[in-house]
PDB file of N, CA and C in Angstrom:
ATOM      1  N   MET A  16      90.844 124.465 117.636  1.00 94.00           N
ATOM      2  CA  MET A  16      91.585 123.259 117.367  1.00 94.00           C
ATOM      3  C   MET A  16      90.780 122.093 116.911  1.00 94.00           C
ATOM      4  N   ILE A  17      91.483 121.285 116.048  1.00 98.00           N
ATOM      5  CA  ILE A  17      90.902 120.268 115.203  1.00 98.00           C
ATOM      6  C   ILE A  17      91.305 119.005 116.056  1.00 98.00           C
ATOM      7  N   LYS A  18      90.451 118.196 116.370  1.00 98.00           N
ATOM      8  CA  LYS A  18      90.634 116.926 117.189  1.00 98.00           C
ATOM      9  C   LYS A  18      91.143 115.837 116.267  1.00 98.00           C
ATOM     10  N   ILE A  19      92.215 115.252 116.394  1.00 98.00           N
ATOM     11  CA  ILE A  19      92.749 114.253 115.595  1.00 98.00           C
ATOM     12  C   ILE A  19      93.104 113.013 116.406  1.00 98.00           C
ATOM     13  N   THR A  20      92.819 111.818 116.197  1.00 98.00           N
ATOM     14  CA  THR A  20      93.211 110.581 117.085  1.00 98.00           C
ATOM     15  C   THR A  20      94.013 109.988 116.200  1.00 98.00           C
ATOM     16  N   TYR A  21      95.283 109.584 117.044  1.00 98.00           N
ATOM     17  CA  TYR A  21      96.379 109.014 116.366  1.00 98.00           C
ATOM     18  C   TYR A  21      96.274 107.484 117.015  1.00 98.00           C
ATOM     19  N   VAL A  22      96.201 106.378 116.475  1.00 98.00           N
ATOM     20  CA  VAL A  22      96.274 105.151 116.949  1.00 98.00           C
ATOM     21  C   VAL A  22      97.589 104.418 116.764  1.00 98.00           C
ATOM     22  N   GLU A  23      98.204 104.200 117.807  1.00 97.00           N
ATOM     23  CA  GLU A  23      99.627 103.463 117.490  1.00 97.00           C
ATOM     24  C   GLU A  23      99.285 101.995 117.229  1.00 97.00           C
ATOM     25  N   HIS A  24     100.349 101.353 116.633  1.00 95.00           N
ATOM     26  CA  HIS A  24     100.175 100.010 116.113  1.00 95.00           C
ATOM     27  C   HIS A  24      99.731  98.990 117.335  1.00 95.00           C
ATOM     28  N   ASN A  25      99.938  99.318 118.587  1.00 96.00           N
ATOM     29  CA  ASN A  25      99.625  98.673 119.826  1.00 96.00           C
ATOM     30  C   ASN A  25      98.175  98.878 120.141  1.00 96.00           C
ATOM     31  N   GLY A  26      97.546  99.665 119.541  1.00 96.00           N
ATOM     32  CA  GLY A  26      96.122 100.108 119.931  1.00 96.00           C
ATOM     33  C   GLY A  26      96.100 101.341 120.711  1.00 96.00           C
ATOM     34  N   ARG A  27      97.203 101.959 121.254  1.00 97.00           N
ATOM     35  CA  ARG A  27      97.026 102.879 122.189  1.00 97.00           C
ATOM     36  C   ARG A  27      96.632 104.177 121.387  1.00 97.00           C
ATOM     37  N   GLU A  28      95.716 104.802 121.930  1.00 98.00           N
ATOM     38  CA  GLU A  28      95.146 106.098 120.980  1.00 98.00           C
ATOM     39  C   GLU A  28      95.557 107.418 121.726  1.00 98.00           C
ATOM     40  N   HIS A  29      95.848 108.364 120.989  1.00 98.00           N
ATOM     41  CA  HIS A  29      96.265 109.740 121.416  1.00 98.00           C
ATOM     42  C   HIS A  29      95.297 110.688 120.586  1.00 98.00           C
ATOM     43  N   THR A  30      94.442 111.402 121.396  1.00 98.00           N
ATOM     44  CA  THR A  30      93.552 112.426 120.770  1.00 98.00           C
ATOM     45  C   THR A  30      94.061 113.807 121.268  1.00 98.00           C
ATOM     46  N   VAL A  31      94.328 114.652 120.305  1.00 98.00           N
ATOM     47  CA  VAL A  31      94.978 115.861 120.461  1.00 98.00           C
ATOM     48  C   VAL A  31      94.267 116.914 119.516  1.00 98.00           C
ATOM     49  N   GLY A  32      94.398 118.024 119.902  1.00 97.00           N
ATOM     50  CA  GLY A  32      93.977 119.338 119.288  1.00 97.00           C
ATOM     51  C   GLY A  32      95.143 119.708 118.327  1.00 97.00           C
ATOM     52  N   VAL A  33      94.801 119.851 117.022  1.00 97.00           N
ATOM     53  CA  VAL A  33      95.832 120.374 116.038  1.00 97.00           C
ATOM     54  C   VAL A  33      95.247 121.554 115.313  1.00 97.00           C
ATOM     55  N   PRO A  34      96.256 122.657 115.180  1.00 97.00           N
ATOM     56  CA  PRO A  34      95.686 123.910 114.618  1.00 97.00           C
ATOM     57  C   PRO A  34      95.274 123.801 113.187  1.00 97.00           C
ATOM     58  N   GLU A  35      94.290 124.395 112.859  1.00 97.00           N
ATOM     59  CA  GLU A  35      93.946 124.293 111.511  1.00 97.00           C
ATOM     60  C   GLU A  35      94.947 125.181 110.594  1.00 97.00           C
ATOM     61  N   GLY A  36      95.208 124.592 109.386  1.00 96.00           N
ATOM     62  CA  GLY A  36      96.049 125.084 108.593  1.00 96.00           C
ATOM     63  C   GLY A  36      97.511 124.142 108.514  1.00 96.00           C
ATOM     64  N   GLY A  37      97.931 123.527 109.527  1.00 95.00           N
ATOM     65  CA  GLY A  37      99.021 122.782 109.736  1.00 95.00           C
ATOM     66  C   GLY A  37      98.817 121.445 109.116  1.00 95.00           C
ATOM     67  N   THR A  38      99.490 120.487 109.305  1.00 97.00           N
ATOM     68  CA  THR A  38      99.427 119.102 108.698  1.00 97.00           C
ATOM     69  C   THR A  38      99.207 118.099 109.818  1.00 97.00           C
ATOM     70  N   VAL A  39      98.743 117.023 109.358  1.00 97.00           N
ATOM     71  CA  VAL A  39      98.603 115.991 110.513  1.00 97.00           C
ATOM     72  C   VAL A  39      99.895 115.585 110.956  1.00 97.00           C
ATOM     73  N   MET A  40     100.886 115.582 110.270  1.00 97.00           N
ATOM     74  CA  MET A  40     102.204 115.114 110.695  1.00 97.00           C
ATOM     75  C   MET A  40     102.820 116.194 111.693  1.00 97.00           C
ATOM     76  N   GLU A  41     102.527 117.470 111.498  1.00 97.00           N
ATOM     77  CA  GLU A  41     102.941 118.396 112.472  1.00 97.00           C
ATOM     78  C   GLU A  41     102.078 118.083 113.788  1.00 97.00           C
ATOM     79  N   GLY A  42     100.786 117.813 113.692  1.00 97.00           N
ATOM     80  CA  GLY A  42     100.209 117.446 114.937  1.00 97.00           C
ATOM     81  C   GLY A  42     100.655 116.421 115.828  1.00 97.00           C
ATOM     82  N   ALA A  43     101.144 115.213 114.962  1.00 96.00           N
ATOM     83  CA  ALA A  43     101.903 114.280 115.688  1.00 96.00           C
ATOM     84  C   ALA A  43     103.057 114.617 116.260  1.00 96.00           C
ATOM     85  N   ARG A  44     103.820 115.408 115.430  1.00 95.00           N
ATOM     86  CA  ARG A  44     105.199 115.869 115.952  1.00 95.00           C
ATOM     87  C   ARG A  44     105.053 116.840 117.207  1.00 95.00           C
ATOM     88  N   ASP A  45     104.334 117.802 116.968  1.00 95.00           N
ATOM     89  CA  ASP A  45     104.192 118.807 118.149  1.00 95.00           C
ATOM     90  C   ASP A  45     103.537 118.215 119.583  1.00 95.00           C
ATOM     91  N   ASN A  46     102.983 117.133 119.352  1.00 96.00           N
ATOM     92  CA  ASN A  46     102.360 116.620 120.584  1.00 96.00           C
ATOM     93  C   ASN A  46     103.102 115.354 120.992  1.00 96.00           C
ATOM     94  N   GLY A  47     104.058 115.151 120.375  1.00 95.00           N
ATOM     95  CA  GLY A  47     105.084 113.896 120.942  1.00 95.00           C
ATOM     96  C   GLY A  47     104.332 112.476 120.571  1.00 95.00           C
ATOM     97  N   ILE A  48     103.469 112.417 119.563  1.00 95.00           N
ATOM     98  CA  ILE A  48     102.795 111.109 119.161  1.00 95.00           C
ATOM     99  C   ILE A  48     103.855 110.160 118.717  1.00 95.00           C
ATOM    100  N   PRO A  49     103.996 108.961 119.233  1.00 94.00           N
ATOM    101  CA  PRO A  49     104.963 107.997 118.724  1.00 94.00           C
ATOM    102  C   PRO A  49     104.386 107.394 117.428  1.00 94.00           C
ATOM    103  N   GLY A  50     105.444 107.079 116.507  1.00 93.00           N
ATOM    104  CA  GLY A  50     104.990 106.305 115.307  1.00 93.00           C
ATOM    105  C   GLY A  50     105.075 107.114 114.231  1.00 93.00           C
ATOM    106  N   ILE A  51     105.120 108.494 114.413  1.00 94.00           N
ATOM    107  CA  ILE A  51     105.316 109.391 113.201  1.00 94.00           C
ATOM    108  C   ILE A  51     106.836 109.998 113.353  1.00 94.00           C
ATOM    109  N   GLU A  52     107.669 109.510 112.332  1.00 93.00           N
ATOM    110  CA  GLU A  52     108.983 110.018 112.647  1.00 93.00           C
ATOM    111  C   GLU A  52     109.203 111.364 111.968  1.00 93.00           C
ATOM    112  N   ALA A  53     108.817 111.475 110.659  1.00 92.00           N
ATOM    113  CA  ALA A  53     108.794 112.676 109.836  1.00 92.00           C
ATOM    114  C   ALA A  53     110.370 113.126 109.598  1.00 92.00           C
ATOM    115  N   ASP A  54     111.187 112.169 109.127  1.00 92.00           N
ATOM    116  CA  ASP A  54     112.641 112.585 108.931  1.00 92.00           C
ATOM    117  C   ASP A  54     112.927 113.614 108.032  1.00 92.00           C
ATOM    118  N   CYS A  55     112.159 113.836 107.063  1.00 92.00           N
ATOM    119  CA  CYS A  55     112.238 115.009 105.990  1.00 92.00           C
ATOM    120  C   CYS A  55     111.567 116.245 106.527  1.00 92.00           C
ATOM    121  N   GLY A  56     110.859 116.297 107.747  1.00 91.00           N
ATOM    122  CA  GLY A  56     110.384 117.463 108.161  1.00 91.00           C
ATOM    123  C   GLY A  56     109.043 117.810 107.265  1.00 91.00           C
ATOM    124  N   GLY A  57     108.557 117.003 106.543  1.00 91.00           N
ATOM    125  CA  GLY A  57     107.263 117.310 105.793  1.00 91.00           C
ATOM    126  C   GLY A  57     107.439 117.800 104.317  1.00 91.00           C
ATOM    127  N   ALA A  58     108.684 117.332 103.816  1.00 93.00           N
ATOM    128  CA  ALA A  58     108.908 117.895 102.460  1.00 93.00           C
ATOM    129  C   ALA A  58     108.543 116.645 101.435  1.00 93.00           C
ATOM    130  N   CYS A  59     107.792 115.685 102.014  1.00 94.00           N
ATOM    131  CA  CYS A  59     107.350 114.697 100.935  1.00 94.00           C
ATOM    132  C   CYS A  59     108.541 113.923 100.280  1.00 94.00           C
ATOM    133  N   SER A  60     109.412 113.676 101.073  1.00 93.00           N
ATOM    134  CA  SER A  60     110.756 112.741 100.455  1.00 93.00           C
ATOM    135  C   SER A  60     111.287 111.748 101.368  1.00 93.00           C
ATOM    136  N   CYS A  61     110.559 111.273 102.235  1.00 93.00           N
ATOM    137  CA  CYS A  61     110.904 110.228 102.973  1.00 93.00           C
ATOM    138  C   CYS A  61     110.016 108.959 103.373  1.00 93.00           C
ATOM    139  N   ALA A  62     108.796 109.197 103.604  1.00 95.00           N
ATOM    140  CA  ALA A  62     107.668 108.311 103.824  1.00 95.00           C
ATOM    141  C   ALA A  62     107.779 107.788 105.050  1.00 95.00           C
ATOM    142  N   THR A  63     108.347 108.628 106.091  1.00 96.00           N
ATOM    143  CA  THR A  63     108.426 108.198 107.586  1.00 96.00           C
ATOM    144  C   THR A  63     107.224 108.767 108.359  1.00 96.00           C
ATOM    145  N   CYS A  64     106.404 109.361 107.720  1.00 97.00           N
ATOM    146  CA  CYS A  64     105.077 109.826 108.394  1.00 97.00           C
ATOM    147  C   CYS A  64     103.855 109.055 107.980  1.00 97.00           C
ATOM    148  N   HIS A  65     104.105 108.009 107.402  1.00 97.00           N
ATOM    149  CA  HIS A  65     102.980 107.160 106.777  1.00 97.00           C
ATOM    150  C   HIS A  65     102.228 106.615 107.956  1.00 97.00           C
ATOM    151  N   ALA A  66     100.834 106.826 107.537  1.00 98.00           N
ATOM    152  CA  ALA A  66      99.651 106.234 108.427  1.00 98.00           C
ATOM    153  C   ALA A  66      98.622 105.804 107.628  1.00 98.00           C
ATOM    154  N   TYR A  67      97.854 104.897 108.120  1.00 98.00           N
ATOM    155  CA  TYR A  67      96.524 104.313 107.611  1.00 98.00           C
ATOM    156  C   TYR A  67      95.282 105.085 108.188  1.00 98.00           C
ATOM    157  N   ILE A  68      94.522 105.872 107.071  1.00 98.00           N
ATOM    158  CA  ILE A  68      93.499 106.548 107.397  1.00 98.00           C
ATOM    159  C   ILE A  68      92.344 105.499 107.789  1.00 98.00           C
ATOM    160  N   ASP A  69      91.736 105.924 108.856  1.00 97.00           N
ATOM    161  CA  ASP A  69      90.530 104.962 109.299  1.00 97.00           C
ATOM    162  C   ASP A  69      89.560 105.052 108.137  1.00 97.00           C
ATOM    163  N   SER A  70      88.902 103.843 107.757  1.00 95.00           N
ATOM    164  CA  SER A  70      87.989 103.856 106.629  1.00 95.00           C
ATOM    165  C   SER A  70      86.857 104.615 106.550  1.00 95.00           C
ATOM    166  N   ALA A  71      86.372 105.034 107.716  1.00 95.00           N
ATOM    167  CA  ALA A  71      85.263 106.159 107.738  1.00 95.00           C
ATOM    168  C   ALA A  71      85.671 107.485 107.181  1.00 95.00           C
ATOM    169  N   TRP A  72      86.972 107.658 107.140  1.00 97.00           N
ATOM    170  CA  TRP A  72      87.418 109.137 106.633  1.00 97.00           C
ATOM    171  C   TRP A  72      88.296 109.147 105.412  1.00 97.00           C
ATOM    172  N   ILE A  73      88.284 108.022 104.890  1.00 95.00           N
ATOM    173  CA  ILE A  73      89.005 107.937 103.522  1.00 95.00           C
ATOM    174  C   ILE A  73      88.256 108.938 102.262  1.00 95.00           C
ATOM    175  N   GLU A  74      87.213 108.995 102.358  1.00 94.00           N
ATOM    176  CA  GLU A  74      86.443 109.749 101.314  1.00 94.00           C
ATOM    177  C   GLU A  74      86.441 111.172 101.477  1.00 94.00           C
ATOM    178  N   LYS A  75      86.584 111.558 102.942  1.00 94.00           N
ATOM    179  CA  LYS A  75      86.741 112.949 103.286  1.00 94.00           C
ATOM    180  C   LYS A  75      87.877 113.733 103.035  1.00 94.00           C
ATOM    181  N   LEU A  76      89.166 112.975 102.786  1.00 95.00           N
ATOM    182  CA  LEU A  76      90.362 113.623 102.515  1.00 95.00           C
ATOM    183  C   LEU A  76      90.483 113.992 101.215  1.00 95.00           C
ATOM    184  N   PRO A  77      91.409 115.016 100.984  1.00 93.00           N
ATOM    185  CA  PRO A  77      91.554 115.321  99.398  1.00 93.00           C
ATOM    186  C   PRO A  77      92.380 113.986  98.824  1.00 93.00           C
ATOM    187  N   ALA A  78      92.310 114.181  97.605  1.00 94.00           N
ATOM    188  CA  ALA A  78      92.954 112.981  96.836  1.00 94.00           C
ATOM    189  C   ALA A  78      94.493 113.241  96.937  1.00 94.00           C
ATOM    190  N   LYS A  79      95.208 112.022  96.916  1.00 96.00           N
ATOM    191  CA  LYS A  79      96.678 111.916  97.037  1.00 96.00           C
ATOM    192  C   LYS A  79      97.195 112.839  95.565  1.00 96.00           C
ATOM    193  N   GLN A  80      98.244 113.450  95.840  1.00 96.00           N
ATOM    194  CA  GLN A  80      98.876 114.113  94.662  1.00 96.00           C
ATOM    195  C   GLN A  80      99.758 113.228  94.095  1.00 96.00           C
ATOM    196  N   PRO A  81     100.199 112.998  92.796  1.00 96.00           N
ATOM    197  CA  PRO A  81     101.286 112.278  92.437  1.00 96.00           C
ATOM    198  C   PRO A  81     102.635 112.214  93.053  1.00 96.00           C
ATOM    199  N   MET A  82     103.121 113.154  93.683  1.00 96.00           N
ATOM    200  CA  MET A  82     104.493 113.015  94.404  1.00 96.00           C
ATOM    201  C   MET A  82     104.067 112.227  95.601  1.00 96.00           C
ATOM    202  N   GLU A  83     103.075 112.429  96.451  1.00 97.00           N
ATOM    203  CA  GLU A  83     102.674 111.531  97.593  1.00 97.00           C
ATOM    204  C   GLU A  83     102.502 110.228  97.061  1.00 97.00           C
ATOM    205  N   ALA A  84     101.619 109.951  96.175  1.00 96.00           N
ATOM    206  CA  ALA A  84     101.447 108.471  95.843  1.00 96.00           C
ATOM    207  C   ALA A  84     102.819 107.748  95.387  1.00 96.00           C
ATOM    208  N   ASP A  85     103.854 108.438  94.621  1.00 96.00           N
ATOM    209  CA  ASP A  85     105.172 107.982  94.324  1.00 96.00           C
ATOM    210  C   ASP A  85     105.766 107.513  95.685  1.00 96.00           C
ATOM    211  N   MET A  86     105.931 108.358  96.771  1.00 96.00           N
ATOM    212  CA  MET A  86     106.596 108.237  97.780  1.00 96.00           C
ATOM    213  C   MET A  86     106.010 107.102  98.723  1.00 96.00           C
ATOM    214  N   LEU A  87     104.711 106.871  98.591  1.00 97.00           N
ATOM    215  CA  LEU A  87     104.123 105.818  99.316  1.00 97.00           C
ATOM    216  C   LEU A  87     104.744 104.472  98.949  1.00 97.00           C
ATOM    217  N   ASP A  88     105.333 104.315  97.753  1.00 95.00           N
ATOM    218  CA  ASP A  88     105.892 103.038  97.449  1.00 95.00           C
ATOM    219  C   ASP A  88     106.915 102.716  98.284  1.00 95.00           C
ATOM    220  N   PHE A  89     107.635 103.697  98.968  1.00 95.00           N
ATOM    221  CA  PHE A  89     108.923 103.485  99.852  1.00 95.00           C
ATOM    222  C   PHE A  89     108.044 103.226 101.370  1.00 95.00           C
ATOM    223  N   ALA A  90     106.982 103.317 101.574  1.00 96.00           N
ATOM    224  CA  ALA A  90     106.388 103.173 102.873  1.00 96.00           C
ATOM    225  C   ALA A  90     106.292 101.740 103.289  1.00 96.00           C
ATOM    226  N   TYR A  91     106.403 101.439 104.536  1.00 95.00           N
ATOM    227  CA  TYR A  91     106.343  99.960 105.171  1.00 95.00           C
ATOM    228  C   TYR A  91     104.737  99.557 104.958  1.00 95.00           C
ATOM    229  N   GLU A  92     104.664  98.551 104.287  1.00 96.00           N
ATOM    230  CA  GLU A  92     103.430  97.917 104.124  1.00 96.00           C
ATOM    231  C   GLU A  92     102.319  98.965 103.653  1.00 96.00           C
ATOM    232  N   PRO A  93     102.486  99.675 102.465  1.00 97.00           N
ATOM    233  CA  PRO A  93     101.521 100.598 102.115  1.00 97.00           C
ATOM    234  C   PRO A  93     100.038  99.809 101.703  1.00 97.00           C
ATOM    235  N   ASP A  94      98.995 100.500 101.943  1.00 97.00           N
ATOM    236  CA  ASP A  94      97.694  99.948 101.481  1.00 97.00           C
ATOM    237  C   ASP A  94      97.168 101.010 100.704  1.00 97.00           C
ATOM    238  N   ALA A  95      96.908 100.543  99.263  1.00 95.00           N
ATOM    239  CA  ALA A  95      96.457 101.349  98.238  1.00 95.00           C
ATOM    240  C   ALA A  95      95.308 102.375  98.497  1.00 95.00           C
ATOM    241  N   THR A  96      94.464 102.009  99.429  1.00 96.00           N
ATOM    242  CA  THR A  96      93.279 102.789  99.659  1.00 96.00           C
ATOM    243  C   THR A  96      93.351 103.580 100.918  1.00 96.00           C
ATOM    244  N   ARG A  97      94.182 103.017 101.980  1.00 97.00           N
ATOM    245  CA  ARG A  97      94.169 103.794 103.375  1.00 97.00           C
ATOM    246  C   ARG A  97      95.329 104.373 103.724  1.00 97.00           C
ATOM    247  N   SER A  98      96.469 104.250 103.006  1.00 98.00           N
ATOM    248  CA  SER A  98      97.872 104.764 103.220  1.00 98.00           C
ATOM    249  C   SER A  98      97.836 106.201 102.774  1.00 98.00           C
ATOM    250  N   ARG A  99      98.395 107.109 103.606  1.00 98.00           N
ATOM    251  CA  ARG A  99      98.727 108.458 103.288  1.00 98.00           C
ATOM    252  C   ARG A  99      99.959 108.853 104.188  1.00 98.00           C
ATOM    253  N   LEU A 100     100.548 109.892 103.337  1.00 98.00           N
ATOM    254  CA  LEU A 100     101.642 110.672 104.155  1.00 98.00           C
ATOM    255  C   LEU A 100     101.097 111.677 104.906  1.00 98.00           C
ATOM    256  N   THR A 101     101.196 111.614 106.199  1.00 98.00           N
ATOM    257  CA  THR A 101     100.543 112.707 107.011  1.00 98.00           C
ATOM    258  C   THR A 101     101.046 113.956 106.656  1.00 98.00           C
ATOM    259  N   CYS A 102     102.274 114.397 106.210  1.00 97.00           N
ATOM    260  CA  CYS A 102     102.934 115.567 105.894  1.00 97.00           C
ATOM    261  C   CYS A 102     102.077 116.136 104.658  1.00 97.00           C
ATOM    262  N   GLN A 103     101.258 115.583 103.981  1.00 97.00           N
ATOM    263  CA  GLN A 103     100.768 115.897 102.981  1.00 97.00           C
ATOM    264  C   GLN A 103      99.006 116.185 103.012  1.00 97.00           C
ATOM    265  N   VAL A 104      98.710 115.962 104.313  1.00 97.00           N
ATOM    266  CA  VAL A 104      97.242 116.143 104.793  1.00 97.00           C
ATOM    267  C   VAL A 104      97.155 117.316 105.384  1.00 97.00           C
ATOM    268  N   ARG A 105      96.666 118.457 104.966  1.00 97.00           N
ATOM    269  CA  ARG A 105      96.268 119.668 105.654  1.00 97.00           C
ATOM    270  C   ARG A 105      95.188 119.608 106.452  1.00 97.00           C
ATOM    271  N   VAL A 106      95.323 120.129 107.829  1.00 97.00           N
ATOM    272  CA  VAL A 106      94.304 120.081 108.808  1.00 97.00           C
ATOM    273  C   VAL A 106      93.166 121.232 108.482  1.00 97.00           C
ATOM    274  N   THR A 107      91.990 120.675 108.382  1.00 96.00           N
ATOM    275  CA  THR A 107      90.967 121.788 108.219  1.00 96.00           C
ATOM    276  C   THR A 107      89.811 121.262 109.157  1.00 96.00           C
ATOM    277  N   GLU A 108      88.905 122.280 109.274  1.00 96.00           N
ATOM    278  CA  GLU A 108      87.706 121.856 110.009  1.00 96.00           C
ATOM    279  C   GLU A 108      86.919 120.716 109.550  1.00 96.00           C
ATOM    280  N   ALA A 109      86.857 120.425 108.455  1.00 96.00           N
ATOM    281  CA  ALA A 109      86.305 119.251 107.812  1.00 96.00           C
ATOM    282  C   ALA A 109      86.929 117.956 108.395  1.00 96.00           C
ATOM    283  N   LEU A 110      88.090 117.981 108.877  1.00 97.00           N
ATOM    284  CA  LEU A 110      88.813 116.797 109.423  1.00 97.00           C
ATOM    285  C   LEU A 110      88.699 116.788 110.915  1.00 97.00           C
ATOM    286  N   ASP A 111      87.988 117.468 111.612  1.00 98.00           N
ATOM    287  CA  ASP A 111      87.579 117.376 113.027  1.00 98.00           C
ATOM    288  C   ASP A 111      87.118 115.864 113.264  1.00 98.00           C
ATOM    289  N   GLY A 112      87.798 115.235 114.025  1.00 98.00           N
ATOM    290  CA  GLY A 112      87.527 114.034 114.560  1.00 98.00           C
ATOM    291  C   GLY A 112      88.119 112.946 113.737  1.00 98.00           C
ATOM    292  N   LEU A 113      89.117 113.223 112.858  1.00 98.00           N
ATOM    293  CA  LEU A 113      89.875 112.279 112.060  1.00 98.00           C
ATOM    294  C   LEU A 113      90.612 111.153 112.774  1.00 98.00           C
ATOM    295  N   VAL A 114      90.539 109.930 112.465  1.00 98.00           N
ATOM    296  CA  VAL A 114      91.124 108.895 112.954  1.00 98.00           C
ATOM    297  C   VAL A 114      92.212 108.230 112.128  1.00 98.00           C
ATOM    298  N   LEU A 115      93.389 108.057 112.465  1.00 97.00           N
ATOM    299  CA  LEU A 115      94.329 107.291 111.622  1.00 97.00           C
ATOM    300  C   LEU A 115      95.168 106.429 112.650  1.00 97.00           C
ATOM    301  N   HIS A 116      95.729 105.336 111.801  1.00 98.00           N
ATOM    302  CA  HIS A 116      96.537 104.277 112.544  1.00 98.00           C
ATOM    303  C   HIS A 116      97.846 104.269 111.956  1.00 98.00           C
ATOM    304  N   MET A 117      98.829 104.157 112.911  1.00 97.00           N
ATOM    305  CA  MET A 117     100.120 103.973 112.762  1.00 97.00           C
ATOM    306  C   MET A 117     100.588 102.463 112.001  1.00 97.00           C
ATOM    307  N   PRO A 118     101.228 102.469 111.145  1.00 96.00           N
ATOM    308  CA  PRO A 118     102.092 101.115 110.940  1.00 96.00           C
ATOM    309  C   PRO A 118     102.866 100.601 111.880  1.00 96.00           C
ATOM    310  N   GLU A 119     103.233  99.098 111.784  1.00 95.00           N
ATOM    311  CA  GLU A 119     104.098  98.582 112.849  1.00 95.00           C
ATOM    312  C   GLU A 119     105.362  99.343 113.076  1.00 95.00           C
ATOM    313  N   ARG A 120     105.911  99.880 112.082  1.00 94.00           N
ATOM    314  CA  ARG A 120     107.034 100.755 111.885  1.00 94.00           C
ATOM    315  C   ARG A 120     107.120 101.545 110.682  1.00 94.00           C
ATOM    316  N   GLN A 121     108.002 102.443 110.578  1.00 94.00           N
ATOM    317  CA  GLN A 121     107.976 103.330 109.629  1.00 94.00           C
ATOM    318  C   GLN A 121     109.220 102.811 108.535  1.00 94.00           C
ATOM    319  N   ALA A 122     109.227 103.169 107.374  1.00 80.00           N
ATOM    320  CA  ALA A 122     110.262 102.609 106.400  1.00 80.00           C
ATOM    321  C   ALA A 122     111.541 102.990 106.654  1.00 80.00           C
TER     322      ALA A 122
END
């Protein structure tokens, strides 16, 4: 299991084990983490799984694909550098220890 820390907008942290091969969004959903709604179920069509990647991890994630970048326009207060749709971030061993922060609300 890959350890990922989800930080709610109020600062409450949830560190959970997420299976390799899934997505960061699935890790939040499957562990009942508040703040990731994932209305489209991971189809990259709603922006309700938006999160801010901790600055120490930005360069370690794969680049955003064009569809994700376009959908981030619909996210609540997106940050050009830190915002990602968690449904588009595949969990790998390289992400063990990943930290992300949820926005105040989803779009």
